mmCIF file of C-alpha atoms in Angstrom:
data_model
loop_
_atom_site.group_PDB
_atom_site.id
_atom_site.type_symbol
_atom_site.label_atom_id
_atom_site.label_comp_id
_atom_site.label_asym_id
_atom_site.label_seq_id
_atom_site.Cartn_x
_atom_site.Cartn_y
_atom_site.Cartn_z
ATOM 1 C CA UNK A 1 89.608 122.720 99.582
ATOM 2 C CA UNK A 2 93.213 121.381 98.465
ATOM 3 C CA UNK A 3 95.979 122.722 97.506
ATOM 4 C CA UNK A 4 97.182 120.749 94.924
ATOM 5 C CA UNK A 5 100.510 121.515 92.175
ATOM 6 C CA UNK A 6 98.552 119.820 89.239
ATOM 7 C CA UNK A 7 95.709 121.417 89.376
ATOM 8 C CA UNK A 8 97.475 124.898 89.334
ATOM 9 C CA UNK A 9 99.481 123.932 85.921
ATOM 10 C CA UNK A 10 96.629 123.094 84.352
ATOM 11 C CA UNK A 11 95.845 127.202 84.282
ATOM 12 C CA UNK A 12 98.944 127.733 82.478
ATOM 13 C CA UNK A 13 99.007 127.717 78.750
ATOM 14 C CA UNK A 14 99.084 124.728 76.674
ATOM 15 C CA UNK A 15 97.852 122.622 79.670
ATOM 16 C CA UNK A 16 95.389 120.862 80.296
ATOM 17 C CA UNK A 17 93.394 119.010 82.492
ATOM 18 C CA UNK A 18 91.992 115.305 82.067
ATOM 19 C CA UNK A 19 88.745 113.878 83.478
ATOM 20 C CA UNK A 20 87.038 116.108 85.288
ATOM 21 C CA UNK A 21 88.129 116.827 88.799
ATOM 22 C CA UNK A 22 91.034 114.347 88.228
ATOM 23 C CA UNK A 23 94.634 115.495 88.483
ATOM 24 C CA UNK A 24 95.974 113.675 85.718
ATOM 25 C CA UNK A 25 97.393 116.923 82.847
ATOM 26 C CA UNK A 26 97.950 117.062 79.211
ATOM 27 C CA UNK A 27 100.754 119.186 76.896
ATOM 28 C CA UNK A 28 99.833 120.523 73.930
ATOM 29 C CA UNK A 29 97.682 117.042 73.221
ATOM 30 C CA UNK A 30 99.951 114.968 74.578
ATOM 31 C CA UNK A 31 99.093 111.560 76.519
ATOM 32 C CA UNK A 32 99.586 111.987 80.664
ATOM 33 C CA UNK A 33 101.949 109.191 80.802
ATOM 34 C CA UNK A 34 104.474 111.599 77.700
ATOM 35 C CA UNK A 35 104.990 113.906 81.285
ATOM 36 C CA UNK A 36 108.313 113.503 82.631
ATOM 37 C CA UNK A 37 107.631 114.476 86.389
ATOM 38 C CA UNK A 38 111.225 114.632 88.709
ATOM 39 C CA UNK A 39 110.861 115.281 92.506
ATOM 40 C CA UNK A 40 114.093 117.249 93.403
ATOM 41 C CA UNK A 41 115.891 115.372 89.824
ATOM 42 C CA UNK A 42 114.512 112.031 90.814
ATOM 43 C CA UNK A 43 111.450 110.437 88.319
ATOM 44 C CA UNK A 44 108.203 109.898 90.040
ATOM 45 C CA UNK A 45 105.793 107.726 87.562
ATOM 46 C CA UNK A 46 102.774 107.907 89.709
ATOM 47 C CA UNK A 47 102.424 111.262 91.040
ATOM 48 C CA UNK A 48 99.006 110.831 92.091
ATOM 49 C CA UNK A 49 97.020 110.127 95.437
ATOM 50 C CA UNK A 50 93.261 108.739 94.939
ATOM 51 C CA UNK A 51 93.169 107.578 91.884
ATOM 52 C CA UNK A 52 94.357 110.737 90.324
ATOM 53 C CA UNK A 53 91.808 112.882 92.430
ATOM 54 C CA UNK A 54 95.151 115.053 94.344
ATOM 55 C CA UNK A 55 98.409 115.028 93.455
ATOM 56 C CA UNK A 56 101.060 113.454 95.817
ATOM 57 C CA UNK A 57 103.121 117.036 96.403
ATOM 58 C CA UNK A 58 102.498 118.174 99.879
ATOM 59 C CA UNK A 59 102.055 122.051 99.173
ATOM 60 C CA UNK A 60 104.098 122.958 102.952
ATOM 61 C CA UNK A 61 107.946 121.247 101.196
ATOM 62 C CA UNK A 62 107.537 122.546 97.510
ATOM 63 C CA UNK A 63 109.844 125.285 96.769
ATOM 64 C CA UNK A 64 109.732 125.786 93.315
ATOM 65 C CA UNK A 65 107.890 124.253 90.229
ATOM 66 C CA UNK A 66 109.472 124.798 86.792
ATOM 67 C CA UNK A 67 107.372 123.311 83.295
ATOM 68 C CA UNK A 68 108.905 122.984 80.272
ATOM 69 C CA UNK A 69 106.673 122.282 77.017
ATOM 70 C CA UNK A 70 109.460 122.309 74.413
ATOM 71 C CA UNK A 71 112.861 122.152 73.126
ATOM 72 C CA UNK A 72 113.654 119.615 76.454
ATOM 73 C CA UNK A 73 117.171 120.439 77.748
ATOM 74 C CA UNK A 74 119.215 116.976 77.448
ATOM 75 C CA UNK A 75 119.977 117.162 80.581
ATOM 76 C CA UNK A 76 116.383 115.525 80.906
ATOM 77 C CA UNK A 77 116.872 112.637 78.609
ATOM 78 C CA UNK A 78 113.937 113.526 76.273
ATOM 79 C CA UNK A 79 110.353 113.482 76.200
ATOM 80 C CA UNK A 80 106.948 113.678 74.286
ATOM 81 C CA UNK A 81 105.321 116.021 76.023
ATOM 82 C CA UNK A 82 106.436 117.799 78.963
ATOM 83 C CA UNK A 83 108.936 117.874 82.402
ATOM 84 C CA UNK A 84 107.311 118.956 85.401
ATOM 85 C CA UNK A 85 110.212 119.682 87.265
ATOM 86 C CA UNK A 86 109.372 119.799 91.285
ATOM 87 C CA UNK A 87 112.357 120.821 93.647
ATOM 88 C CA UNK A 88 111.621 120.649 97.759
ATOM 89 C CA UNK A 89 112.506 123.583 100.850
ATOM 90 C CA UNK A 90 115.447 122.395 102.940
ATOM 91 C CA UNK A 91 115.110 123.892 106.289
ATOM 92 C CA UNK A 92 116.256 126.794 108.267
ATOM 93 C CA UNK A 93 118.799 126.811 109.401
ATOM 94 C CA UNK A 94 118.723 129.775 112.529
ATOM 95 C CA UNK A 95 115.190 128.829 113.941
ATOM 96 C CA UNK A 96 112.512 125.834 114.765
ATOM 97 C CA UNK A 97 109.359 126.485 112.829
ATOM 98 C CA UNK A 98 106.505 124.697 111.786
ATOM 99 C CA UNK A 99 102.824 124.283 110.439
ATOM 100 C CA UNK A 100 99.752 122.353 110.800
ATOM 101 C CA UNK A 101 96.750 122.341 108.044
ATOM 102 C CA UNK A 102 93.209 120.376 107.327
ATOM 103 C CA UNK A 103 91.643 120.064 104.298
ATOM 104 C CA UNK A 104 88.283 118.480 103.321
ATOM 105 C CA UNK A 105 90.530 115.117 102.360
ATOM 106 C CA UNK A 106 93.558 115.322 104.180
ATOM 107 C CA UNK A 107 95.322 117.103 107.474
ATOM 108 C CA UNK A 108 99.043 116.868 107.454
ATOM 109 C CA UNK A 109 101.504 119.350 109.089
ATOM 110 C CA UNK A 110 105.233 119.859 108.181
ATOM 111 C CA UNK A 111 108.003 120.897 110.897
ATOM 112 C CA UNK A 112 112.116 122.571 110.711
ATOM 113 C CA UNK A 113 114.536 123.618 111.778
ATOM 114 C CA UNK A 114 118.338 124.061 112.891
ATOM 115 C CA UNK A 115 120.111 120.408 114.376
ATOM 116 C CA UNK A 116 123.608 122.191 114.018
ATOM 117 C CA UNK A 117 122.700 126.120 113.788
ATOM 118 C CA UNK A 118 124.238 127.166 110.915
ATOM 119 C CA UNK A 119 125.504 124.087 109.597
ATOM 120 C CA UNK A 120 122.589 121.816 109.683
ATOM 121 C CA UNK A 121 119.321 121.722 108.654
ATOM 122 C CA UNK A 122 115.780 119.806 108.952
ATOM 123 C CA UNK A 123 113.149 119.458 107.117
ATOM 124 C CA UNK A 124 109.520 117.266 107.765
ATOM 125 C CA UNK A 125 106.383 117.312 105.974
ATOM 126 C CA UNK A 126 103.597 114.707 106.079
ATOM 127 C CA UNK A 127 100.113 114.426 105.641
ATOM 128 C CA UNK A 128 97.348 111.502 105.802
ATOM 129 C CA UNK A 129 93.484 111.454 104.865
ATOM 130 C CA UNK A 130 91.203 111.815 107.896
ATOM 131 C CA UNK A 131 88.154 110.244 106.065
ATOM 132 C CA UNK A 132 88.635 106.936 106.542
ATOM 133 C CA UNK A 133 89.259 107.262 110.453
ATOM 134 C CA UNK A 134 85.545 107.908 111.038
ATOM 135 C CA UNK A 135 83.801 106.504 107.574
ATOM 136 C CA UNK A 136 84.934 102.904 108.244
ATOM 137 C CA UNK A 137 83.510 102.644 111.626
ATOM 138 C CA UNK A 138 80.246 103.873 110.858
ATOM 139 C CA UNK A 139 80.249 101.507 107.611
ATOM 140 C CA UNK A 140 81.093 98.126 110.061
ATOM 141 C CA UNK A 141 78.575 99.711 112.767
ATOM 142 C CA UNK A 142 76.002 99.100 110.060
ATOM 143 C CA UNK A 143 77.155 96.472 108.691
ATOM 144 C CA UNK A 144 76.587 94.131 112.076
ATOM 145 C CA UNK A 145 73.643 95.776 112.806
ATOM 146 C CA UNK A 146 72.063 94.004 109.606
ATOM 147 C CA UNK A 147 73.269 90.676 110.790
ATOM 148 C CA UNK A 148 76.364 90.868 109.077
ATOM 149 C CA UNK A 149 75.213 91.704 104.946
ATOM 150 C CA UNK A 150 76.871 94.234 103.515
ATOM 151 C CA UNK A 151 79.482 96.342 102.588
ATOM 152 C CA UNK A 152 82.422 98.282 104.011
ATOM 153 C CA UNK A 153 85.453 100.424 101.875
ATOM 154 C CA UNK A 154 88.535 101.392 103.299
ATOM 155 C CA UNK A 155 90.156 104.251 100.987
ATOM 156 C CA UNK A 156 93.338 106.069 103.064
ATOM 157 C CA UNK A 157 96.765 107.789 101.874
ATOM 158 C CA UNK A 158 100.395 109.085 103.315
ATOM 159 C CA UNK A 159 103.142 110.853 102.034
ATOM 160 C CA UNK A 160 106.400 111.999 103.554
ATOM 161 C CA UNK A 161 108.774 114.484 102.634
ATOM 162 C CA UNK A 162 112.266 114.735 104.715
ATOM 163 C CA UNK A 163 115.239 116.713 103.826
ATOM 164 C CA UNK A 164 118.660 117.434 105.307
ATOM 165 C CA UNK A 165 121.441 119.774 104.331
ATOM 166 C CA UNK A 166 124.729 119.721 105.781
ATOM 167 C CA UNK A 167 126.965 122.702 104.916
ATOM 168 C CA UNK A 168 130.987 121.991 105.202
ATOM 169 C CA UNK A 169 131.739 125.506 104.171
ATOM 170 C CA UNK A 170 129.959 128.368 101.163
ATOM 171 C CA UNK A 171 131.217 126.416 98.623
ATOM 172 C CA UNK A 172 130.478 122.843 99.765
ATOM 173 C CA UNK A 173 127.389 121.152 101.061
ATOM 174 C CA UNK A 174 125.192 118.169 101.322
ATOM 175 C CA UNK A 175 121.323 117.312 100.597
ATOM 176 C CA UNK A 176 119.514 113.788 101.383
ATOM 177 C CA UNK A 177 115.939 114.348 100.487
ATOM 178 C CA UNK A 178 113.450 111.490 100.607
ATOM 179 C CA UNK A 179 109.419 110.748 99.712
ATOM 180 C CA UNK A 180 107.541 108.380 101.432
ATOM 181 C CA UNK A 181 104.312 108.087 99.922
ATOM 182 C CA UNK A 182 101.006 104.737 99.696
ATOM 183 C CA UNK A 183 97.809 104.585 98.856
ATOM 184 C CA UNK A 184 95.508 101.865 100.792
ATOM 185 C CA UNK A 185 92.210 100.967 99.329
ATOM 186 C CA UNK A 186 90.093 97.912 100.535
ATOM 187 C CA UNK A 187 86.108 96.624 99.549
ATOM 188 C CA UNK A 188 84.908 93.856 102.094
ATOM 189 C CA UNK A 189 81.791 92.429 100.783
ATOM 190 C CA UNK A 190 79.918 89.758 103.233
ATOM 191 C CA UNK A 191 76.537 87.755 103.083
ATOM 192 C CA UNK A 192 75.006 85.630 105.635
ATOM 193 C CA UNK A 193 71.896 83.615 103.548
ATOM 194 C CA UNK A 194 69.283 80.933 104.915
ATOM 195 C CA UNK A 195 67.550 78.863 102.554
ATOM 196 C CA UNK A 196 65.063 75.870 102.996
ATOM 197 C CA UNK A 197 66.483 72.432 101.297
ATOM 198 C CA UNK A 198 63.698 70.019 102.062
ATOM 199 C CA UNK A 199 63.300 70.417 105.860
ATOM 200 C CA UNK A 200 66.131 71.407 106.790
ATOM 201 C CA UNK A 201 67.466 74.764 106.880
ATOM 202 C CA UNK A 202 70.869 75.978 105.242
ATOM 203 C CA UNK A 203 73.476 78.807 105.858
ATOM 204 C CA UNK A 204 75.066 80.084 103.791
ATOM 205 C CA UNK A 205 78.024 82.472 104.440
ATOM 206 C CA UNK A 206 79.959 84.542 101.583
ATOM 207 C CA UNK A 207 83.039 86.978 102.585
ATOM 208 C CA UNK A 208 84.787 89.050 99.468
ATOM 209 C CA UNK A 209 87.804 90.998 100.118
ATOM 210 C CA UNK A 210 89.489 93.155 97.202
ATOM 211 C CA UNK A 211 92.619 95.157 97.803
ATOM 212 C CA UNK A 212 94.698 97.628 96.152
ATOM 213 C CA UNK A 213 98.031 99.108 97.354
ATOM 214 C CA UNK A 214 100.084 101.532 95.455
ATOM 215 C CA UNK A 215 103.120 103.807 96.226
ATOM 216 C CA UNK A 216 106.187 105.823 95.658
ATOM 217 C CA UNK A 217 109.684 105.579 97.629
ATOM 218 C CA UNK A 218 112.270 107.712 96.890
ATOM 219 C CA UNK A 219 115.717 109.176 98.198
ATOM 220 C CA UNK A 220 118.564 111.264 96.445
ATOM 221 C CA UNK A 221 122.158 112.177 97.701
ATOM 222 C CA UNK A 222 123.115 114.973 96.015
ATOM 223 C CA UNK A 223 126.523 116.735 96.916
ATOM 224 C CA UNK A 224 127.196 120.563 95.403
ATOM 225 C CA UNK A 225 130.281 122.308 95.071
ATOM 226 C CA UNK A 226 132.370 125.019 93.999
ATOM 227 C CA UNK A 227 135.482 124.420 91.500
ATOM 228 C CA UNK A 228 135.572 127.978 90.862
ATOM 229 C CA UNK A 229 134.102 131.279 90.338
ATOM 230 C CA UNK A 230 132.868 129.807 87.066
ATOM 231 C CA UNK A 231 132.250 126.365 87.349
ATOM 232 C CA UNK A 232 130.458 124.403 89.727
ATOM 233 C CA UNK A 233 129.520 120.685 90.276
ATOM 234 C CA UNK A 234 126.864 118.613 90.924
ATOM 235 C CA UNK A 235 126.997 114.645 91.920
ATOM 236 C CA UNK A 236 124.011 112.742 92.763
ATOM 237 C CA UNK A 237 122.968 109.358 93.557
ATOM 238 C CA UNK A 238 119.338 108.891 93.095
ATOM 239 C CA UNK A 239 116.856 105.393 94.287
ATOM 240 C CA UNK A 240 113.530 105.137 92.975
ATOM 241 C CA UNK A 241 110.600 102.834 93.444
ATOM 242 C CA UNK A 242 106.722 102.800 92.308
ATOM 243 C CA UNK A 243 104.615 99.220 93.687
ATOM 244 C CA UNK A 244 101.411 98.179 92.841
ATOM 245 C CA UNK A 245 99.788 95.438 94.335
ATOM 246 C CA UNK A 246 96.290 94.319 94.210
ATOM 247 C CA UNK A 247 94.648 91.293 96.278
ATOM 248 C CA UNK A 248 91.167 89.411 96.014
ATOM 249 C CA UNK A 249 90.279 86.483 98.804
ATOM 250 C CA UNK A 250 86.434 84.791 98.388
ATOM 251 C CA UNK A 251 85.374 82.596 100.697
ATOM 252 C CA UNK A 252 81.984 80.539 101.290
ATOM 253 C CA UNK A 253 80.995 77.705 103.244
ATOM 254 C CA UNK A 254 77.799 76.003 104.009
ATOM 255 C CA UNK A 255 76.569 74.765 106.643
ATOM 256 C CA UNK A 256 73.418 72.963 107.828
ATOM 257 C CA UNK A 257 70.686 73.201 110.722
ATOM 258 C CA UNK A 258 73.013 71.724 113.436
ATOM 259 C CA UNK A 259 76.312 74.616 112.184
ATOM 260 C CA UNK A 260 78.099 71.647 111.004
ATOM 261 C CA UNK A 261 80.283 72.475 107.561
ATOM 262 C CA UNK A 262 79.061 70.761 104.335
ATOM 263 C CA UNK A 263 80.986 72.806 101.650
ATOM 264 C CA UNK A 264 83.633 75.042 101.541
ATOM 265 C CA UNK A 265 84.589 77.489 98.497
ATOM 266 C CA UNK A 266 88.179 79.540 98.918
ATOM 267 C CA UNK A 267 89.437 81.548 96.008
ATOM 268 C CA UNK A 268 92.482 83.934 96.216
ATOM 269 C CA UNK A 269 94.612 85.974 93.937
ATOM 270 C CA UNK A 270 97.287 88.322 93.855
ATOM 271 C CA UNK A 271 99.457 90.185 91.579
ATOM 272 C CA UNK A 272 102.086 93.127 91.504
ATOM 273 C CA UNK A 273 103.908 95.644 88.897
ATOM 274 C CA UNK A 274 107.622 96.969 90.489
ATOM 275 C CA UNK A 275 109.518 99.715 88.836
ATOM 276 C CA UNK A 276 113.408 100.668 90.143
ATOM 277 C CA UNK A 277 115.592 103.470 89.112
ATOM 278 C CA UNK A 278 118.963 103.535 90.504
ATOM 279 C CA UNK A 279 121.071 106.095 88.983
ATOM 280 C CA UNK A 280 124.142 107.900 89.195
ATOM 281 C CA UNK A 281 124.726 111.671 87.676
ATOM 282 C CA UNK A 282 127.373 114.564 88.020
ATOM 283 C CA UNK A 283 126.818 117.626 85.989
ATOM 284 C CA UNK A 284 129.017 120.827 85.471
ATOM 285 C CA UNK A 285 127.189 124.242 85.419
ATOM 286 C CA UNK A 286 130.198 126.607 83.386
ATOM 287 C CA UNK A 287 129.427 130.324 83.362
ATOM 288 C CA UNK A 288 132.620 131.804 81.490
ATOM 289 C CA UNK A 289 130.302 135.373 80.889
ATOM 290 C CA UNK A 290 127.284 136.988 82.385
ATOM 291 C CA UNK A 291 125.867 136.579 78.653
ATOM 292 C CA UNK A 292 126.973 132.617 78.554
ATOM 293 C CA UNK A 293 126.053 129.539 80.376
ATOM 294 C CA UNK A 294 127.588 126.414 79.561
ATOM 295 C CA UNK A 295 125.637 122.969 81.304
ATOM 296 C CA UNK A 296 127.560 119.649 80.429
ATOM 297 C CA UNK A 297 127.986 116.165 82.512
ATOM 298 C CA UNK A 298 126.530 112.599 82.218
ATOM 299 C CA UNK A 299 124.612 110.170 83.970
ATOM 300 C CA UNK A 300 123.490 106.320 84.095
ATOM 301 C CA UNK A 301 120.355 104.859 85.194
ATOM 302 C CA UNK A 302 120.102 101.641 85.990
ATOM 303 C CA UNK A 303 116.256 100.339 85.061
ATOM 304 C CA UNK A 304 114.252 97.587 86.331
ATOM 305 C CA UNK A 305 110.459 96.984 85.094
ATOM 306 C CA UNK A 306 108.770 93.856 85.596
ATOM 307 C CA UNK A 307 104.886 94.343 84.091
ATOM 308 C CA UNK A 308 103.256 91.747 86.329
ATOM 309 C CA UNK A 309 103.623 89.048 88.346
ATOM 310 C CA UNK A 310 100.602 86.799 89.430
ATOM 311 C CA UNK A 311 100.032 84.203 91.594
ATOM 312 C CA UNK A 312 96.053 82.626 92.023
ATOM 313 C CA UNK A 313 94.915 79.762 93.798
ATOM 314 C CA UNK A 314 91.701 77.685 94.605
ATOM 315 C CA UNK A 315 89.790 75.394 96.322
ATOM 316 C CA UNK A 316 86.600 73.331 96.897
ATOM 317 C CA UNK A 317 85.393 71.397 99.940
ATOM 318 C CA UNK A 318 86.677 68.281 100.926
ATOM 319 C CA UNK A 319 90.883 68.081 101.486
ATOM 320 C CA UNK A 320 92.194 71.326 99.196
ATOM 321 C CA UNK A 321 93.460 70.794 95.350
ATOM 322 C CA UNK A 322 94.944 74.205 94.469
ATOM 323 C CA UNK A 323 95.958 75.495 90.894
ATOM 324 C CA UNK A 324 98.697 78.270 91.236
ATOM 325 C CA UNK A 325 99.607 80.354 88.016
ATOM 326 C CA UNK A 326 102.447 82.560 87.385
#
């Protein structure tokens, strides 16, 4: 099967999986949307591929996971159900090495090593679904053999994790990390119909296409410094973007026996729902004694959410007439 972080945490007490086979999780009766999911300290609004069946977290890039199911620390800003904090690995600063993996749904690789030995390192981990690479050509061949009648379903996803670390000294280092993931679903339906109207044979061609695309983009820059043996500071600048786009196109034409067009219909619709977060944070860890640990800091987030932006158009026969709605 496929290794999956979100499926693994459902084995913990108080955590329950959602629909059978899906990657969603529910904590102590809370809703799936009441969980805060962080990747290297940055919110991820939709941590799922394949309509919730698989999570967006590549196991090859993960270093550690922490889930908080109650008494949430103030640094998370408050949540109703749980906080899932996921941190990715940093690259090896001494030597190069990598891995290649393939599963039932996807294949991927990870590669890491030093850019400047002992000072700067990198890590790249990527994966992609592979079923569509042979599934779509097979479906298209069946449609072609059936005279252009049939359906073609195309689904694919990918995700890429990138992380750079540079040490200025033993007390100061900078980390730049990014995540880029995308899901693409396309459904095409084509049909050709022939029928008699009086003594003439008419042909009608119908093409329908539905397309969905969604994904996350995350970029974060973290500066860690040791101010003293007891005081540590971390400064972060973050950007998070989630987008969901839908598109529908339909086209139909009616031809007479000589192949001349006598009727044409066309419909199109587009919609999108973007979320943008731009934030900054400074936090301090103060350890006055080995029995005391104090954390304090401040942060700011600019949140932009547009529930829905849509546009549609329709034309029928003759000169095109268009109706648009926003």
